[in-house]
PDB file of N, CA and C in Angstrom:
ATOM      1  N   UNK I  76       0.868  -1.248  -0.324  1.00 76.00           N
ATOM      2  CA  UNK I  76       0.189   0.356  -0.103  1.00 76.00           C
ATOM      3  C   UNK I  76       0.728   1.650  -0.121  1.00 76.00           C
ATOM      4  N   UNK I  77       0.778   2.417  -0.756  1.00 77.00           N
ATOM      5  CA  UNK I  77       1.597   3.560  -0.736  1.00 77.00           C
ATOM      6  C   UNK I  77       0.343   4.715  -0.101  1.00 77.00           C
ATOM      7  N   UNK I  78       0.899   5.271   0.400  1.00 76.00           N
ATOM      8  CA  UNK I  78       0.429   6.200   1.200  1.00 76.00           C
ATOM      9  C   UNK I  78       1.452   7.596   0.775  1.00 76.00           C
ATOM     10  N   UNK I  79       0.918   9.004   0.777  1.00 79.00           N
ATOM     11  CA  UNK I  79       1.269  10.315   0.431  1.00 79.00           C
ATOM     12  C   UNK I  79       1.483  11.132   1.585  1.00 79.00           C
ATOM     13  N   UNK I  80       2.328  11.429   2.395  1.00 77.00           N
ATOM     14  CA  UNK I  80       1.792  11.801   3.877  1.00 77.00           C
ATOM     15  C   UNK I  80       2.337  13.706   3.369  1.00 77.00           C
ATOM     16  N   UNK I  81       1.666  14.524   4.040  1.00 78.00           N
ATOM     17  CA  UNK I  81       2.349  16.073   4.012  1.00 78.00           C
ATOM     18  C   UNK I  81       2.822  16.204   5.642  1.00 78.00           C
ATOM     19  N   UNK I  82       4.362  16.646   5.597  1.00 78.00           N
ATOM     20  CA  UNK I  82       4.787  16.529   6.684  1.00 78.00           C
ATOM     21  C   UNK I  82       4.551  17.896   7.169  1.00 78.00           C
ATOM     22  N   UNK I  83       4.061  18.258   8.272  1.00 80.00           N
ATOM     23  CA  UNK I  83       4.284  20.145   8.589  1.00 80.00           C
ATOM     24  C   UNK I  83       5.476  20.358   9.177  1.00 80.00           C
ATOM     25  N   UNK I  84       6.191  19.419  10.165  1.00 81.00           N
ATOM     26  CA  UNK I  84       6.944  19.773  10.930  1.00 81.00           C
ATOM     27  C   UNK I  84       7.674  18.543  10.499  1.00 81.00           C
ATOM     28  N   UNK I  85       9.193  19.316  10.677  1.00 79.00           N
ATOM     29  CA  UNK I  85      10.824  18.829  10.159  1.00 79.00           C
ATOM     30  C   UNK I  85      10.775  17.824  10.986  1.00 79.00           C
ATOM     31  N   UNK I  86      10.178  17.853  12.589  1.00 80.00           N
ATOM     32  CA  UNK I  86      10.897  17.254  13.533  1.00 80.00           C
ATOM     33  C   UNK I  86      10.222  15.544  13.205  1.00 80.00           C
ATOM     34  N   UNK I  87       9.148  15.510  12.701  1.00 81.00           N
ATOM     35  CA  UNK I  87       8.291  14.337  12.380  1.00 81.00           C
ATOM     36  C   UNK I  87       9.045  13.469  11.484  1.00 81.00           C
ATOM     37  N   UNK I  88       9.910  13.909  11.109  1.00 80.00           N
ATOM     38  CA  UNK I  88      10.442  12.937  10.007  1.00 80.00           C
ATOM     39  C   UNK I  88      11.846  11.777  10.692  1.00 80.00           C
ATOM     40  N   UNK I  89      12.326  12.393  11.672  1.00 82.00           N
ATOM     41  CA  UNK I  89      12.993  11.960  12.839  1.00 82.00           C
ATOM     42  C   UNK I  89      12.075  10.288  12.930  1.00 82.00           C
ATOM     43  N   UNK I  90      10.820  10.778  13.563  1.00 85.00           N
ATOM     44  CA  UNK I  90      10.014   9.864  13.888  1.00 85.00           C
ATOM     45  C   UNK I  90       9.841   8.725  12.878  1.00 85.00           C
ATOM     46  N   UNK I  91       9.522   9.584  11.507  1.00 82.00           N
ATOM     47  CA  UNK I  91       9.076   8.199  10.136  1.00 82.00           C
ATOM     48  C   UNK I  91      10.652   7.439   9.972  1.00 82.00           C
ATOM     49  N   UNK I  92      11.726   8.420  10.253  1.00 82.00           N
ATOM     50  CA  UNK I  92      13.155   7.148   9.856  1.00 82.00           C
ATOM     51  C   UNK I  92      13.345   6.293  10.971  1.00 82.00           C
ATOM     52  N   UNK I  93      12.676   6.697  12.016  1.00 84.00           N
ATOM     53  CA  UNK I  93      12.666   6.015  12.840  1.00 84.00           C
ATOM     54  C   UNK I  93      11.900   4.291  13.065  1.00 84.00           C
ATOM     55  N   UNK I  94      10.775   4.711  12.524  1.00 84.00           N
ATOM     56  CA  UNK I  94       9.809   3.253  12.169  1.00 84.00           C
ATOM     57  C   UNK I  94      10.239   2.864  11.078  1.00 84.00           C
ATOM     58  N   UNK I  95      11.150   3.634   9.527  1.00 82.00           N
ATOM     59  CA  UNK I  95      11.642   2.843   8.587  1.00 82.00           C
ATOM     60  C   UNK I  95      13.102   2.072   9.181  1.00 82.00           C
ATOM     61  N   UNK I  96      13.728   2.535  10.365  1.00 85.00           N
ATOM     62  CA  UNK I  96      14.842   1.369  10.590  1.00 85.00           C
ATOM     63  C   UNK I  96      14.297   0.352  11.520  1.00 85.00           C
ATOM     64  N   UNK I  97      12.891   0.317  12.001  1.00 86.00           N
ATOM     65  CA  UNK I  97      12.121  -0.520  12.847  1.00 86.00           C
ATOM     66  C   UNK I  97      11.857  -1.822  11.635  1.00 86.00           C
ATOM     67  N   UNK I  98      11.449  -1.384  10.431  1.00 84.00           N
ATOM     68  CA  UNK I  98      11.187  -2.269   9.515  1.00 84.00           C
ATOM     69  C   UNK I  98       9.294  -1.924   8.969  1.00 84.00           C
ATOM     70  N   UNK I  99       9.056  -1.091   9.866  1.00 83.00           N
ATOM     71  CA  UNK I  99       7.594  -1.236   9.663  1.00 83.00           C
ATOM     72  C   UNK I  99       6.883  -0.394   8.739  1.00 83.00           C
ATOM     73  N   UNK I 100       7.875   0.248   7.926  1.00 83.00           N
ATOM     74  CA  UNK I 100       7.334   1.619   6.900  1.00 83.00           C
ATOM     75  C   UNK I 100       8.700   1.529   5.857  1.00 83.00           C
ATOM     76  N   UNK I 101       8.517   2.233   4.616  1.00 81.00           N
ATOM     77  CA  UNK I 101       9.282   2.071   3.602  1.00 81.00           C
ATOM     78  C   UNK I 101       9.379   3.776   3.328  1.00 81.00           C
ATOM     79  N   UNK I 102      10.278   4.695   3.635  1.00 79.00           N
ATOM     80  CA  UNK I 102      10.316   5.934   3.128  1.00 79.00           C
ATOM     81  C   UNK I 102      10.895   5.937   1.716  1.00 79.00           C
ATOM     82  N   UNK I 103      10.031   6.978   0.735  1.00 78.00           N
ATOM     83  CA  UNK I 103      10.632   6.945  -0.463  1.00 78.00           C
ATOM     84  C   UNK I 103      11.319   9.158  -0.335  1.00 78.00           C
ATOM     85  N   UNK I 104      12.731   8.703  -0.825  1.00 71.00           N
ATOM     86  CA  UNK I 104      12.410  10.848  -0.687  1.00 71.00           C
ATOM     87  C   UNK I 104      11.815  11.529  -1.421  1.00 71.00           C
ATOM     88  N   UNK I 105      11.357  12.796  -0.843  1.00 67.00           N
ATOM     89  CA  UNK I 105      10.491  13.536  -1.873  1.00 67.00           C
ATOM     90  C   UNK I 105      11.210  13.712  -2.652  1.00 67.00           C
ATOM     91  N   UNK I 106      10.741  14.307  -4.143  1.00 64.00           N
ATOM     92  CA  UNK I 106      11.310  15.320  -4.688  1.00 64.00           C
ATOM     93  C   UNK I 106      11.125  16.533  -4.493  1.00 64.00           C
ATOM     94  N   UNK I 107      12.863  16.968  -4.529  1.00 60.00           N
ATOM     95  CA  UNK I 107      12.679  18.196  -4.409  1.00 60.00           C
ATOM     96  C   UNK I 107      12.399  19.603  -5.301  1.00 60.00           C
ATOM     97  N   UNK I 108      11.710  20.390  -4.660  1.00 64.00           N
ATOM     98  CA  UNK I 108      10.851  21.467  -4.958  1.00 64.00           C
ATOM     99  C   UNK I 108      11.803  22.897  -5.181  1.00 64.00           C
ATOM    100  N   UNK I 109      12.923  22.836  -4.615  1.00 63.00           N
ATOM    101  CA  UNK I 109      13.526  23.824  -4.305  1.00 63.00           C
ATOM    102  C   UNK I 109      15.282  23.590  -4.681  1.00 63.00           C
ATOM    103  N   UNK I 110      15.804  23.290  -5.585  1.00 58.00           N
ATOM    104  CA  UNK I 110      17.028  22.680  -5.653  1.00 58.00           C
ATOM    105  C   UNK I 110      18.177  23.405  -5.143  1.00 58.00           C
ATOM    106  N   UNK I 111      17.956  25.112  -5.039  1.00 62.00           N
ATOM    107  CA  UNK I 111      19.007  25.787  -4.124  1.00 62.00           C
ATOM    108  C   UNK I 111      19.186  25.484  -2.537  1.00 62.00           C
ATOM    109  N   UNK I 112      17.782  25.173  -1.971  1.00 61.00           N
ATOM    110  CA  UNK I 112      17.549  24.979  -0.853  1.00 61.00           C
ATOM    111  C   UNK I 112      18.198  23.870  -0.089  1.00 61.00           C
ATOM    112  N   UNK I 113      18.540  22.554  -1.240  1.00 57.00           N
ATOM    113  CA  UNK I 113      18.328  21.290  -1.013  1.00 57.00           C
ATOM    114  C   UNK I 113      20.294  21.166  -0.819  1.00 57.00           C
ATOM    115  N   UNK I 114      20.618  21.793  -1.909  1.00 58.00           N
ATOM    116  CA  UNK I 114      22.042  22.082  -2.129  1.00 58.00           C
ATOM    117  C   UNK I 114      22.979  22.774  -0.879  1.00 58.00           C
ATOM    118  N   UNK I 115      21.963  23.927  -0.477  1.00 60.00           N
ATOM    119  CA  UNK I 115      22.519  24.926   0.948  1.00 60.00           C
ATOM    120  C   UNK I 115      22.584  23.877   2.152  1.00 60.00           C
ATOM    121  N   UNK I 116      21.549  22.802   2.206  1.00 57.00           N
ATOM    122  CA  UNK I 116      21.905  21.660   3.400  1.00 57.00           C
ATOM    123  C   UNK I 116      22.658  20.924   3.315  1.00 57.00           C
ATOM    124  N   UNK I 117      22.925  20.409   1.990  1.00 60.00           N
ATOM    125  CA  UNK I 117      23.737  19.303   1.871  1.00 60.00           C
ATOM    126  C   UNK I 117      25.425  19.592   2.272  1.00 60.00           C
ATOM    127  N   UNK I 118      25.683  21.189   2.525  1.00 67.00           N
ATOM    128  CA  UNK I 118      26.589  21.785   2.917  1.00 67.00           C
ATOM    129  C   UNK I 118      27.476  21.352   4.121  1.00 67.00           C
ATOM    130  N   UNK I 119      26.214  21.502   4.930  1.00 65.00           N
ATOM    131  CA  UNK I 119      26.376  21.163   6.619  1.00 65.00           C
ATOM    132  C   UNK I 119      26.647  19.396   6.332  1.00 65.00           C
ATOM    133  N   UNK I 120      27.546  19.762   7.494  1.00 67.00           N
ATOM    134  CA  UNK I 120      28.465  18.620   7.844  1.00 67.00           C
ATOM    135  C   UNK I 120      27.224  17.409   8.221  1.00 67.00           C
ATOM    136  N   UNK I 121      27.811  16.225   8.627  1.00 65.00           N
ATOM    137  CA  UNK I 121      27.300  14.980   8.887  1.00 65.00           C
ATOM    138  C   UNK I 121      26.599  15.177   9.756  1.00 65.00           C
ATOM    139  N   UNK I 122      27.378  15.763  11.225  1.00 65.00           N
ATOM    140  CA  UNK I 122      26.733  15.747  12.328  1.00 65.00           C
ATOM    141  C   UNK I 122      25.756  16.820  12.383  1.00 65.00           C
ATOM    142  N   UNK I 123      25.552  17.901  11.560  1.00 64.00           N
ATOM    143  CA  UNK I 123      24.898  18.939  11.762  1.00 64.00           C
ATOM    144  C   UNK I 123      23.572  18.276  11.226  1.00 64.00           C
ATOM    145  N   UNK I 124      23.263  17.454  10.139  1.00 64.00           N
ATOM    146  CA  UNK I 124      22.429  17.126   9.332  1.00 64.00           C
ATOM    147  C   UNK I 124      21.233  16.297  10.117  1.00 64.00           C
ATOM    148  N   UNK I 125      22.445  15.543  10.758  1.00 65.00           N
ATOM    149  CA  UNK I 125      21.867  14.329  11.724  1.00 65.00           C
ATOM    150  C   UNK I 125      21.954  14.453  12.854  1.00 65.00           C
ATOM    151  N   UNK I 126      21.814  15.484  13.553  1.00 62.00           N
ATOM    152  CA  UNK I 126      22.069  15.699  15.031  1.00 62.00           C
ATOM    153  C   UNK I 126      20.508  15.307  15.828  1.00 62.00           C
ATOM    154  N   UNK I 127      19.427  15.767  14.684  1.00 61.00           N
ATOM    155  CA  UNK I 127      18.026  15.029  15.306  1.00 61.00           C
ATOM    156  C   UNK I 127      17.548  15.758  16.878  1.00 61.00           C
ATOM    157  N   UNK I 128      17.147  15.466  17.457  1.00 56.00           N
ATOM    158  CA  UNK I 128      16.507  15.661  18.383  1.00 56.00           C
ATOM    159  C   UNK I 128      17.467  16.895  19.283  1.00 56.00           C
ATOM    160  N   UNK I 129      18.381  16.496  19.423  1.00 59.00           N
ATOM    161  CA  UNK I 129      19.402  17.694  20.148  1.00 59.00           C
ATOM    162  C   UNK I 129      19.855  18.899  19.504  1.00 59.00           C
ATOM    163  N   UNK I 130      19.351  19.010  18.034  1.00 58.00           N
ATOM    164  CA  UNK I 130      19.644  20.052  17.520  1.00 58.00           C
ATOM    165  C   UNK I 130      19.478  21.775  18.279  1.00 58.00           C
ATOM    166  N   UNK I 131      20.165  22.075  18.403  1.00 60.00           N
ATOM    167  CA  UNK I 131      20.197  23.801  19.173  1.00 60.00           C
ATOM    168  C   UNK I 131      20.750  23.226  20.397  1.00 60.00           C
ATOM    169  N   UNK I 132      20.909  22.159  20.984  1.00 63.00           N
ATOM    170  CA  UNK I 132      21.277  22.259  22.260  1.00 63.00           C
ATOM    171  C   UNK I 132      23.077  22.517  22.250  1.00 63.00           C
ATOM    172  N   UNK I 133      23.238  22.855  23.772  1.00 64.00           N
ATOM    173  CA  UNK I 133      25.129  22.918  23.547  1.00 64.00           C
ATOM    174  C   UNK I 133      25.858  21.153  22.908  1.00 64.00           C
ATOM    175  N   UNK I 134      26.503  21.132  22.525  1.00 65.00           N
ATOM    176  CA  UNK I 134      27.199  20.130  21.541  1.00 65.00           C
ATOM    177  C   UNK I 134      28.359  20.295  22.673  1.00 65.00           C
ATOM    178  N   UNK I 135      28.234  19.438  23.734  1.00 73.00           N
ATOM    179  CA  UNK I 135      29.609  19.197  24.773  1.00 73.00           C
ATOM    180  C   UNK I 135      30.294  17.856  23.978  1.00 73.00           C
ATOM    181  N   UNK I 136      31.727  17.978  24.737  1.00 81.00           N
ATOM    182  CA  UNK I 136      32.478  17.197  24.612  1.00 81.00           C
ATOM    183  C   UNK I 136      31.909  15.371  24.897  1.00 81.00           C
ATOM    184  N   UNK I 137      33.314  14.749  25.004  1.00 83.00           N
ATOM    185  CA  UNK I 137      33.012  13.291  25.548  1.00 83.00           C
ATOM    186  C   UNK I 137      33.183  13.392  26.802  1.00 83.00           C
ATOM    187  N   UNK I 138      34.724  14.450  26.911  1.00 86.00           N
ATOM    188  CA  UNK I 138      34.731  14.835  28.345  1.00 86.00           C
ATOM    189  C   UNK I 138      33.968  15.048  29.053  1.00 86.00           C
ATOM    190  N   UNK I 139      33.259  16.426  28.899  1.00 84.00           N
ATOM    191  CA  UNK I 139      31.941  16.736  29.513  1.00 84.00           C
ATOM    192  C   UNK I 139      30.835  15.879  29.347  1.00 84.00           C
ATOM    193  N   UNK I 140      30.768  15.176  28.856  1.00 84.00           N
ATOM    194  CA  UNK I 140      29.959  14.313  29.056  1.00 84.00           C
ATOM    195  C   UNK I 140      29.837  13.140  30.573  1.00 84.00           C
ATOM    196  N   UNK I 141      31.602  12.540  30.152  1.00 89.00           N
ATOM    197  CA  UNK I 141      32.070  11.770  30.915  1.00 89.00           C
ATOM    198  C   UNK I 141      31.526  12.473  32.877  1.00 89.00           C
ATOM    199  N   UNK I 142      31.975  14.095  32.368  1.00 89.00           N
ATOM    200  CA  UNK I 142      32.485  14.909  33.757  1.00 89.00           C
ATOM    201  C   UNK I 142      30.976  14.810  34.663  1.00 89.00           C
ATOM    202  N   UNK I 143      29.947  14.816  33.406  1.00 88.00           N
ATOM    203  CA  UNK I 143      28.926  15.353  34.038  1.00 88.00           C
ATOM    204  C   UNK I 143      28.304  13.717  34.766  1.00 88.00           C
ATOM    205  N   UNK I 144      28.372  12.685  34.022  1.00 91.00           N
ATOM    206  CA  UNK I 144      28.499  11.245  34.808  1.00 91.00           C
ATOM    207  C   UNK I 144      28.842  11.062  35.848  1.00 91.00           C
ATOM    208  N   UNK I 145      30.280  11.411  36.117  1.00 94.00           N
ATOM    209  CA  UNK I 145      30.747  11.341  37.414  1.00 94.00           C
ATOM    210  C   UNK I 145      30.192  12.161  38.401  1.00 94.00           C
ATOM    211  N   UNK I 146      29.758  13.377  38.316  1.00 94.00           N
ATOM    212  CA  UNK I 146      29.120  14.332  38.957  1.00 94.00           C
ATOM    213  C   UNK I 146      27.992  13.757  39.303  1.00 94.00           C
ATOM    214  N   UNK I 147      27.155  12.986  38.903  1.00 94.00           N
ATOM    215  CA  UNK I 147      25.967  12.499  39.180  1.00 94.00           C
ATOM    216  C   UNK I 147      25.965  10.997  39.789  1.00 94.00           C
ATOM    217  N   UNK I 148      26.951  10.288  39.724  1.00 95.00           N
ATOM    218  CA  UNK I 148      26.944   9.173  40.255  1.00 95.00           C
ATOM    219  C   UNK I 148      27.815   9.866  41.592  1.00 95.00           C
ATOM    220  N   UNK I 149      28.341  11.032  41.859  1.00 95.00           N
ATOM    221  CA  UNK I 149      28.816  11.043  43.155  1.00 95.00           C
ATOM    222  C   UNK I 149      27.952  11.886  44.050  1.00 95.00           C
ATOM    223  N   UNK I 150      26.295  12.453  43.492  1.00 95.00           N
ATOM    224  CA  UNK I 150      25.682  13.050  44.076  1.00 95.00           C
ATOM    225  C   UNK I 150      24.626  11.414  44.504  1.00 95.00           C
ATOM    226  N   UNK I 151      24.541  10.678  43.523  1.00 96.00           N
ATOM    227  CA  UNK I 151      23.989   9.242  44.104  1.00 96.00           C
ATOM    228  C   UNK I 151      24.744   8.818  45.433  1.00 96.00           C
ATOM    229  N   UNK I 152      25.962   8.584  44.988  1.00 96.00           N
ATOM    230  CA  UNK I 152      26.808   8.096  46.333  1.00 96.00           C
ATOM    231  C   UNK I 152      26.160   8.551  47.585  1.00 96.00           C
ATOM    232  N   UNK I 153      25.897  10.360  47.453  1.00 95.00           N
ATOM    233  CA  UNK I 153      26.172  11.081  48.646  1.00 95.00           C
ATOM    234  C   UNK I 153      24.528  10.478  49.153  1.00 95.00           C
ATOM    235  N   UNK I 154      23.821  10.553  48.409  1.00 95.00           N
ATOM    236  CA  UNK I 154      22.473  10.224  48.490  1.00 95.00           C
ATOM    237  C   UNK I 154      22.092   8.734  49.233  1.00 95.00           C
ATOM    238  N   UNK I 155      22.651   7.916  48.664  1.00 96.00           N
ATOM    239  CA  UNK I 155      22.758   6.477  49.444  1.00 96.00           C
ATOM    240  C   UNK I 155      23.548   6.373  50.823  1.00 96.00           C
ATOM    241  N   UNK I 156      24.140   7.340  50.789  1.00 96.00           N
ATOM    242  CA  UNK I 156      25.424   7.177  52.514  1.00 96.00           C
ATOM    243  C   UNK I 156      24.301   7.687  53.215  1.00 96.00           C
ATOM    244  N   UNK I 157      23.699   8.955  52.795  1.00 95.00           N
ATOM    245  CA  UNK I 157      22.581   9.448  53.617  1.00 95.00           C
ATOM    246  C   UNK I 157      21.334   8.432  53.896  1.00 95.00           C
ATOM    247  N   UNK I 158      21.371   7.770  53.320  1.00 95.00           N
ATOM    248  CA  UNK I 158      20.196   7.032  53.709  1.00 95.00           C
ATOM    249  C   UNK I 158      20.665   5.881  54.348  1.00 95.00           C
ATOM    250  N   UNK I 159      21.856   5.007  53.987  1.00 95.00           N
ATOM    251  CA  UNK I 159      22.258   4.416  54.969  1.00 95.00           C
ATOM    252  C   UNK I 159      22.178   4.595  56.313  1.00 95.00           C
ATOM    253  N   UNK I 160      23.153   6.116  56.508  1.00 95.00           N
ATOM    254  CA  UNK I 160      23.353   6.578  57.924  1.00 95.00           C
ATOM    255  C   UNK I 160      22.086   6.814  58.578  1.00 95.00           C
ATOM    256  N   UNK I 161      20.738   7.260  58.138  1.00 93.00           N
ATOM    257  CA  UNK I 161      19.740   7.370  58.539  1.00 93.00           C
ATOM    258  C   UNK I 161      18.651   6.073  59.134  1.00 93.00           C
ATOM    259  N   UNK I 162      19.457   5.239  58.239  1.00 92.00           N
ATOM    260  CA  UNK I 162      18.828   3.689  58.224  1.00 92.00           C
ATOM    261  C   UNK I 162      19.544   3.130  59.477  1.00 92.00           C
ATOM    262  N   UNK I 163      20.839   3.454  59.122  1.00 91.00           N
ATOM    263  CA  UNK I 163      21.694   3.396  61.051  1.00 91.00           C
ATOM    264  C   UNK I 163      20.846   3.435  62.027  1.00 91.00           C
ATOM    265  N   UNK I 164      20.971   5.462  61.926  1.00 90.00           N
ATOM    266  CA  UNK I 164      20.463   5.762  63.233  1.00 90.00           C
ATOM    267  C   UNK I 164      19.077   5.310  63.657  1.00 90.00           C
ATOM    268  N   UNK I 165      18.165   4.760  63.036  1.00 88.00           N
ATOM    269  CA  UNK I 165      16.839   3.979  62.938  1.00 88.00           C
ATOM    270  C   UNK I 165      16.998   3.134  63.458  1.00 88.00           C
ATOM    271  N   UNK I 166      17.906   2.088  63.309  1.00 87.00           N
ATOM    272  CA  UNK I 166      17.760   1.329  63.840  1.00 87.00           C
ATOM    273  C   UNK I 166      18.337   0.761  64.950  1.00 87.00           C
ATOM    274  N   UNK I 167      19.071   1.920  65.723  1.00 85.00           N
ATOM    275  CA  UNK I 167      19.749   2.098  66.856  1.00 85.00           C
ATOM    276  C   UNK I 167      18.676   2.959  67.650  1.00 85.00           C
ATOM    277  N   UNK I 168      18.035   3.570  67.023  1.00 84.00           N
ATOM    278  CA  UNK I 168      16.924   4.528  68.033  1.00 84.00           C
ATOM    279  C   UNK I 168      16.120   2.977  68.435  1.00 84.00           C
ATOM    280  N   UNK I 169      15.803   2.214  67.614  1.00 81.00           N
ATOM    281  CA  UNK I 169      14.838   1.230  68.147  1.00 81.00           C
ATOM    282  C   UNK I 169      15.411  -0.030  68.883  1.00 81.00           C
ATOM    283  N   UNK I 170      16.842   0.254  69.068  1.00 73.00           N
ATOM    284  CA  UNK I 170      16.955  -0.996  69.880  1.00 73.00           C
ATOM    285  C   UNK I 170      17.570  -0.879  71.268  1.00 73.00           C
ATOM    286  N   UNK I 171      17.711   0.663  71.058  1.00 62.00           N
ATOM    287  CA  UNK I 171      18.047   1.158  72.504  1.00 62.00           C
ATOM    288  C   UNK I 171      17.030   1.475  73.801  1.00 62.00           C
ATOM    289  N   UNK I 172      16.031   1.750  73.371  1.00 58.00           N
ATOM    290  CA  UNK I 172      14.489   1.867  74.570  1.00 58.00           C
ATOM    291  C   UNK I 172      14.664   0.517  75.118  1.00 58.00           C
ATOM    292  N   UNK I 173      14.755  -0.500  74.996  1.00 52.00           N
ATOM    293  CA  UNK I 173      14.352  -1.775  75.202  1.00 52.00           C
ATOM    294  C   UNK I 173      15.347  -2.406  76.233  1.00 52.00           C
TER     295      UNK I 173
END
């Protein structure tokens, strides 16, 4: 079955591409109506063209990402440590009165 779909928001193409990658649909590229615009888009780097949902966000480095991961892990450890201390305090308070 062939269906023609009008895409009103270019971000929808990401969803359609994901569906194609899952093998649920097959997309055929549209016939370019403005060849100058298409040529202009092709001048962008591969990463800029396929940045996807993260377009417009800070393009951090791998080191930045790893530093953020380490900071998140340290916060998680601090929370777990406080929870363990609170648990130990409750246990000590529960056993003392008897």
